[in-house]
mmCIF file of C-alpha atoms (C1' of nucleotides) in Angstrom:
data_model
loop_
_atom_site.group_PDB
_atom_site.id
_atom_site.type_symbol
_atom_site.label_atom_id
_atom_site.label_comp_id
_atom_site.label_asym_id
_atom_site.label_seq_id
_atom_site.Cartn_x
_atom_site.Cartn_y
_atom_site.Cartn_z
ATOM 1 C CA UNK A 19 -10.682 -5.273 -27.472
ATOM 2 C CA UNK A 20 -14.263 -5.372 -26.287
ATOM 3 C CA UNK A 21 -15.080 -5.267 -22.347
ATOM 4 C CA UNK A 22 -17.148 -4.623 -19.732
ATOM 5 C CA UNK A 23 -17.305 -4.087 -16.225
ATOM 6 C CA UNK A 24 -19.322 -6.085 -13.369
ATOM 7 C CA UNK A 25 -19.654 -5.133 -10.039
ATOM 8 C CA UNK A 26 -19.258 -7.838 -7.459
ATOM 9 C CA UNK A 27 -19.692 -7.894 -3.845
ATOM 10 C CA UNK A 28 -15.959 -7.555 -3.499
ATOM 11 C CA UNK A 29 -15.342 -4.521 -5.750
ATOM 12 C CA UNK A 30 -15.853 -3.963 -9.985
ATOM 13 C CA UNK A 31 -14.258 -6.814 -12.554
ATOM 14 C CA UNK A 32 -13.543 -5.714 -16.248
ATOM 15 C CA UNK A 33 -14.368 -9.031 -18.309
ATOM 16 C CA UNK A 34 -12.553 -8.578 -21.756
ATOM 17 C CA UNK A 35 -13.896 -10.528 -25.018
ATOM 18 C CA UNK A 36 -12.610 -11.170 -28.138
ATOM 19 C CA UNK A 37 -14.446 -12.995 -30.884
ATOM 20 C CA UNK A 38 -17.555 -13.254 -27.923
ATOM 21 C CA UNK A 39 -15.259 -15.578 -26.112
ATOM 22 C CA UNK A 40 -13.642 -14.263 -22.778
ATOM 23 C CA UNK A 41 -10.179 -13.571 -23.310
ATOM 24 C CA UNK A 42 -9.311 -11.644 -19.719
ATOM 25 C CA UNK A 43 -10.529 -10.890 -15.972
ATOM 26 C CA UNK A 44 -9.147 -7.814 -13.664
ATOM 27 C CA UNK A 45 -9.938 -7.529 -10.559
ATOM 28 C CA UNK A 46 -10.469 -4.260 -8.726
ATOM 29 C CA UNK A 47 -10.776 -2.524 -12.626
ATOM 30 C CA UNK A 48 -13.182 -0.865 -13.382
ATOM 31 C CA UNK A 49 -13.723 -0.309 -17.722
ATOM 32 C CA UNK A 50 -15.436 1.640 -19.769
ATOM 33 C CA UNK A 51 -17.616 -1.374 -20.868
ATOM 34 C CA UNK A 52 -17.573 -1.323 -24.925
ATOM 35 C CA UNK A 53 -20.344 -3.649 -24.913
ATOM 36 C CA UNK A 54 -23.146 -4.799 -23.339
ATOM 37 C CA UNK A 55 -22.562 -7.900 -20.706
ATOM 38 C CA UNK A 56 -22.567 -11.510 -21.388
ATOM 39 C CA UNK A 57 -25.769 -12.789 -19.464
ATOM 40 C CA UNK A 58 -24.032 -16.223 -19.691
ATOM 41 C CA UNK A 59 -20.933 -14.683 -17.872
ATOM 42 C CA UNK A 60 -22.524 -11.919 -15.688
ATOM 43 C CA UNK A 61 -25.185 -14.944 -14.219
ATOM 44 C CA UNK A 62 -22.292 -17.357 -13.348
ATOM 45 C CA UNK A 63 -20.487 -14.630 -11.646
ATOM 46 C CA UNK A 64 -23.656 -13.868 -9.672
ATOM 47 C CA UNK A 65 -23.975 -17.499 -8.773
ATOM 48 C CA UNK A 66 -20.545 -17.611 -8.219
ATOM 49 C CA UNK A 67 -20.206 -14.518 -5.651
ATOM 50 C CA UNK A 68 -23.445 -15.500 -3.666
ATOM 51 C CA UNK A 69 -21.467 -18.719 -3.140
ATOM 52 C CA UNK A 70 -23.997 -20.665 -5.255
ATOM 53 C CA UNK A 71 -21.859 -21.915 -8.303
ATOM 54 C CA UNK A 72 -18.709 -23.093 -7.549
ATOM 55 C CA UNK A 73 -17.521 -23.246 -10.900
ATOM 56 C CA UNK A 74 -17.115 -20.929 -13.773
ATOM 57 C CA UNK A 75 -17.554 -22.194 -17.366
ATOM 58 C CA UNK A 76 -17.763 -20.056 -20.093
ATOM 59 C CA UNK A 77 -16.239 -19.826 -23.632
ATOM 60 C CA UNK A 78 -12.423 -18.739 -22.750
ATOM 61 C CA UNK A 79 -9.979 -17.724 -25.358
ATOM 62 C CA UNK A 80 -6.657 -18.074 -23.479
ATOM 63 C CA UNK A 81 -3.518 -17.629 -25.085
ATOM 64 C CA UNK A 82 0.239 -18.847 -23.047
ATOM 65 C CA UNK A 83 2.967 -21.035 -23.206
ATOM 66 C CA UNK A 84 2.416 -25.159 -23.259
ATOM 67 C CA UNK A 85 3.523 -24.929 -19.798
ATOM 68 C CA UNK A 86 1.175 -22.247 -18.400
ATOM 69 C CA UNK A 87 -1.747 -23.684 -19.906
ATOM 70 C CA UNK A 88 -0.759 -26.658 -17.955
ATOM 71 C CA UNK A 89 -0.723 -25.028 -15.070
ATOM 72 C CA UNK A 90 -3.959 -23.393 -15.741
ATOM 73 C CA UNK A 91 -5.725 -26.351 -16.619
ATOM 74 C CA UNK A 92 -4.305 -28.056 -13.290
ATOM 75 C CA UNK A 93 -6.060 -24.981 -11.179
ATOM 76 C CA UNK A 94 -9.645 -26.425 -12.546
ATOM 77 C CA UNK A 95 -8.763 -29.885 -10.532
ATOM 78 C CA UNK A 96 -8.074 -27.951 -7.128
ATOM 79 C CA UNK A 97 -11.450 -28.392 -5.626
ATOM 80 C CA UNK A 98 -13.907 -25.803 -4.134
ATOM 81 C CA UNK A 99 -13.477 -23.919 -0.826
ATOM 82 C CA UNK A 100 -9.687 -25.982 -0.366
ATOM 83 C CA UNK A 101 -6.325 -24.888 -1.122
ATOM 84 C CA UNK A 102 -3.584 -26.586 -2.261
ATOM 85 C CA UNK A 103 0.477 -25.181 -2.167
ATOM 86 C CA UNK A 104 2.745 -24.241 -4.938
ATOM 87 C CA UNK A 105 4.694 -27.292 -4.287
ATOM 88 C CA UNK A 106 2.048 -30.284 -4.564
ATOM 89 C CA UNK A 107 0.479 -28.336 -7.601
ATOM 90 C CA UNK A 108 4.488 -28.341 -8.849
ATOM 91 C CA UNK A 109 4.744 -31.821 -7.882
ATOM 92 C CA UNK A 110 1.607 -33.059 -9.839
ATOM 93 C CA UNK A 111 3.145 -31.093 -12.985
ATOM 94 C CA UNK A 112 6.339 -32.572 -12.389
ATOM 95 C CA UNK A 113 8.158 -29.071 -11.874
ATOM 96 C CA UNK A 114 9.339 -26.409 -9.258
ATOM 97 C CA UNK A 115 7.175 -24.388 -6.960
ATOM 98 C CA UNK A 116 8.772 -21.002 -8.495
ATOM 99 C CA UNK A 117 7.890 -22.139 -12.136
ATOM 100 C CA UNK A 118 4.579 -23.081 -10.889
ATOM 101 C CA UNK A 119 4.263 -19.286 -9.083
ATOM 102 C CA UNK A 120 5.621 -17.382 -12.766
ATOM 103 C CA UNK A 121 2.993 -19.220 -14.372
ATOM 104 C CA UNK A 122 -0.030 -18.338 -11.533
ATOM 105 C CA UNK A 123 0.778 -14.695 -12.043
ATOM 106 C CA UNK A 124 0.300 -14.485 -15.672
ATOM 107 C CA UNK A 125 -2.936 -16.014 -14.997
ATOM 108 C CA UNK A 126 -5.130 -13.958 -17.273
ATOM 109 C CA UNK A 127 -8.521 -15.254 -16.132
ATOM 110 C CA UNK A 128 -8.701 -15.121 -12.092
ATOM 111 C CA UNK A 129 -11.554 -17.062 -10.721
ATOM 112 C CA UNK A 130 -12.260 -18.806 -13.924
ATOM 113 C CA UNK A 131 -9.004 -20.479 -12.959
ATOM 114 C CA UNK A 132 -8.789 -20.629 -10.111
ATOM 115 C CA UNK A 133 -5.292 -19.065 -9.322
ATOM 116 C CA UNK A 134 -6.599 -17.918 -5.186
ATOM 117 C CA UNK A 135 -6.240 -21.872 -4.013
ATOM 118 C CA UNK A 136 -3.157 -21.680 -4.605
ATOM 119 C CA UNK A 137 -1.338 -20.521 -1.685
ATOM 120 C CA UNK A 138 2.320 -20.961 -0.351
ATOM 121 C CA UNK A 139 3.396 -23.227 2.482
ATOM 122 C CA UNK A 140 3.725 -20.896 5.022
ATOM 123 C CA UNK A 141 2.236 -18.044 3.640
ATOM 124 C CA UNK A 142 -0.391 -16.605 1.784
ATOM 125 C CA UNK A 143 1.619 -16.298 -1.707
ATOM 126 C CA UNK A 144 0.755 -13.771 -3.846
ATOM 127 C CA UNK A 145 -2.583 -12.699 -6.171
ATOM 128 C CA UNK A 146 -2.303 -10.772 -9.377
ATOM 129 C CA UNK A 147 -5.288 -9.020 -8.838
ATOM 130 C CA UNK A 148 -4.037 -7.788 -5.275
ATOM 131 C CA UNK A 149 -3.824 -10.177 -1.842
ATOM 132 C CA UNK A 150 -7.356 -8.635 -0.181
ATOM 133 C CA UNK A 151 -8.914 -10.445 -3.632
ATOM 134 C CA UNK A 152 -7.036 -13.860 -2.650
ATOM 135 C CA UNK A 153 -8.433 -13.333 1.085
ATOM 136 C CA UNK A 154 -11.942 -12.292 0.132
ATOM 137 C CA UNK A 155 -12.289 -15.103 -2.472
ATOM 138 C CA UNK A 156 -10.916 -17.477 0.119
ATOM 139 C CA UNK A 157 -13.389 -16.216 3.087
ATOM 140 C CA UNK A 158 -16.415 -16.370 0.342
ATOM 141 C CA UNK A 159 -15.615 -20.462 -0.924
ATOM 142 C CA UNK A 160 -14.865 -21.253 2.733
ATOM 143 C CA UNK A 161 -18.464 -19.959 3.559
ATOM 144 C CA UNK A 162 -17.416 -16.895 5.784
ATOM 145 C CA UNK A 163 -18.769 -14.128 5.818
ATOM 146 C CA UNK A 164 -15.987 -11.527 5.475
ATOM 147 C CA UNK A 165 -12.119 -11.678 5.591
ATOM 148 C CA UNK A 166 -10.703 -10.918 8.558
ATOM 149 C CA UNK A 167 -13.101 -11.554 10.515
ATOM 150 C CA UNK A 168 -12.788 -12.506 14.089
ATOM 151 C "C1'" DG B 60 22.863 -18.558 -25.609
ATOM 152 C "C1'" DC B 61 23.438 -16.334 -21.301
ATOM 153 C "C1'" DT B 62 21.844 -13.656 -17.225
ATOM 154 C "C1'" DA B 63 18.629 -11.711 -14.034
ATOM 155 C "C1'" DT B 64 14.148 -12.161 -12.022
ATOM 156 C "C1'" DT B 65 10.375 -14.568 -9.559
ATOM 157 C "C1'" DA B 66 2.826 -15.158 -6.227
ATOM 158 C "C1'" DG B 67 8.128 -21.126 -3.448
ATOM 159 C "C1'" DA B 68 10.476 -24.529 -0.583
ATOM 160 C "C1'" DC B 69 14.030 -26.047 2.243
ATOM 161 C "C1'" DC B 70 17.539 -25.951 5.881
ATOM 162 C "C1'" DC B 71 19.874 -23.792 9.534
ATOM 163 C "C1'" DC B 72 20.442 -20.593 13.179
ATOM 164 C "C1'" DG C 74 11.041 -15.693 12.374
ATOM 165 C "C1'" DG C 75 15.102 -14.023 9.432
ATOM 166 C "C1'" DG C 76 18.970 -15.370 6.277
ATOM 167 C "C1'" DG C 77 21.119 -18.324 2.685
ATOM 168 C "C1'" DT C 78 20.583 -21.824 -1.331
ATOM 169 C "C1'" DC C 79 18.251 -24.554 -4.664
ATOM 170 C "C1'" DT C 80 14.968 -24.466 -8.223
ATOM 171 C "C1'" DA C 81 12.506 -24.057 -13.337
ATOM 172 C "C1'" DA C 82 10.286 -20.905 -16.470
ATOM 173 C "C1'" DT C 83 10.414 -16.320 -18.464
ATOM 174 C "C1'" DA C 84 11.949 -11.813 -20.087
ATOM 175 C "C1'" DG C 85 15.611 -9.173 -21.552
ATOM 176 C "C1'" DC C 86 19.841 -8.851 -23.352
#
DNA sequence: GCTATTAGACCCC
DNA sequence: GGGGTCTAATAGC
């Protein structure tokens, strides 16, 4: 498996690639970096993080059920900077809020979909990648400086 | 197949 | 706000 790390405003991101394509994103990891970054991927990150770009699209390879990909594919409709709860994203796919969480969490590529809009009803939900990733991403595509700011 | 688990939602108190 | 109950997909058996 070929990787490397980038280092975003928010802390490092291991980008893995197989066959050139991106095939995973972890947040808060930091790899040993096999190869040398993807200028396509590292600029749209860039863009992305200095709240330029607000949307990534770059050669995936992503592997899941039928039903995850769904899912996945749904995340690219949620628009920029708003969020949208488990259970309208579960209505529009015609299935349950808790399907529609399992599916978010095996989410291999973060930010390329876009799995932090996605937030519970009267909470924040939950973020693979840790919940200070879901705030900070939030805070950036909302146009605020930093989370938790008051 | 069946059972347990889950990044939700709902209702009730 | 803290319990129960329903829910659909998944992982493990």
């Amino acid at each position: 498996m070929e990787s490397f790390c980038y280092e975003s405003v928010f802390g490092p991101i291991c980008v893995k690639l197989e066959e050139g394509r991106v095939c995973g994103i972890e947040l808060g990891e930091r790899c040993e970096g096999t190869v040398k970054p993807d200028q396509v991927v590292v600029k749209q990150l860039d863009e992305y993080f200095k709240g330029v770009r607000t949307r990534l699209d770059f050669p995936v390879k992503v592997s899941g059920t039928e039903f995850q990909l769904r899912v996945w594919q749904a995340l690219r409709d949620v628009p920029y900077g708003s969020t949208i709860s488990y259970g309208e994203l579960a209505k529009r796919l015609n299935t349950s809020p808790r399907a529609v969480g399992q599916a978010l969490k095996r989410n291999p590529l973060p930010l390329y979909f876009p799995c932090h809009r996605v937030v519970g009803k009267s909470s924040l939900g939950g973020f693979s990648g840790g919940l200070e990733w879901k705030k900070n991403l939030l805070a950036l595509e909302r146009g605020e400086r930093c989370a938790g700011d008051s």
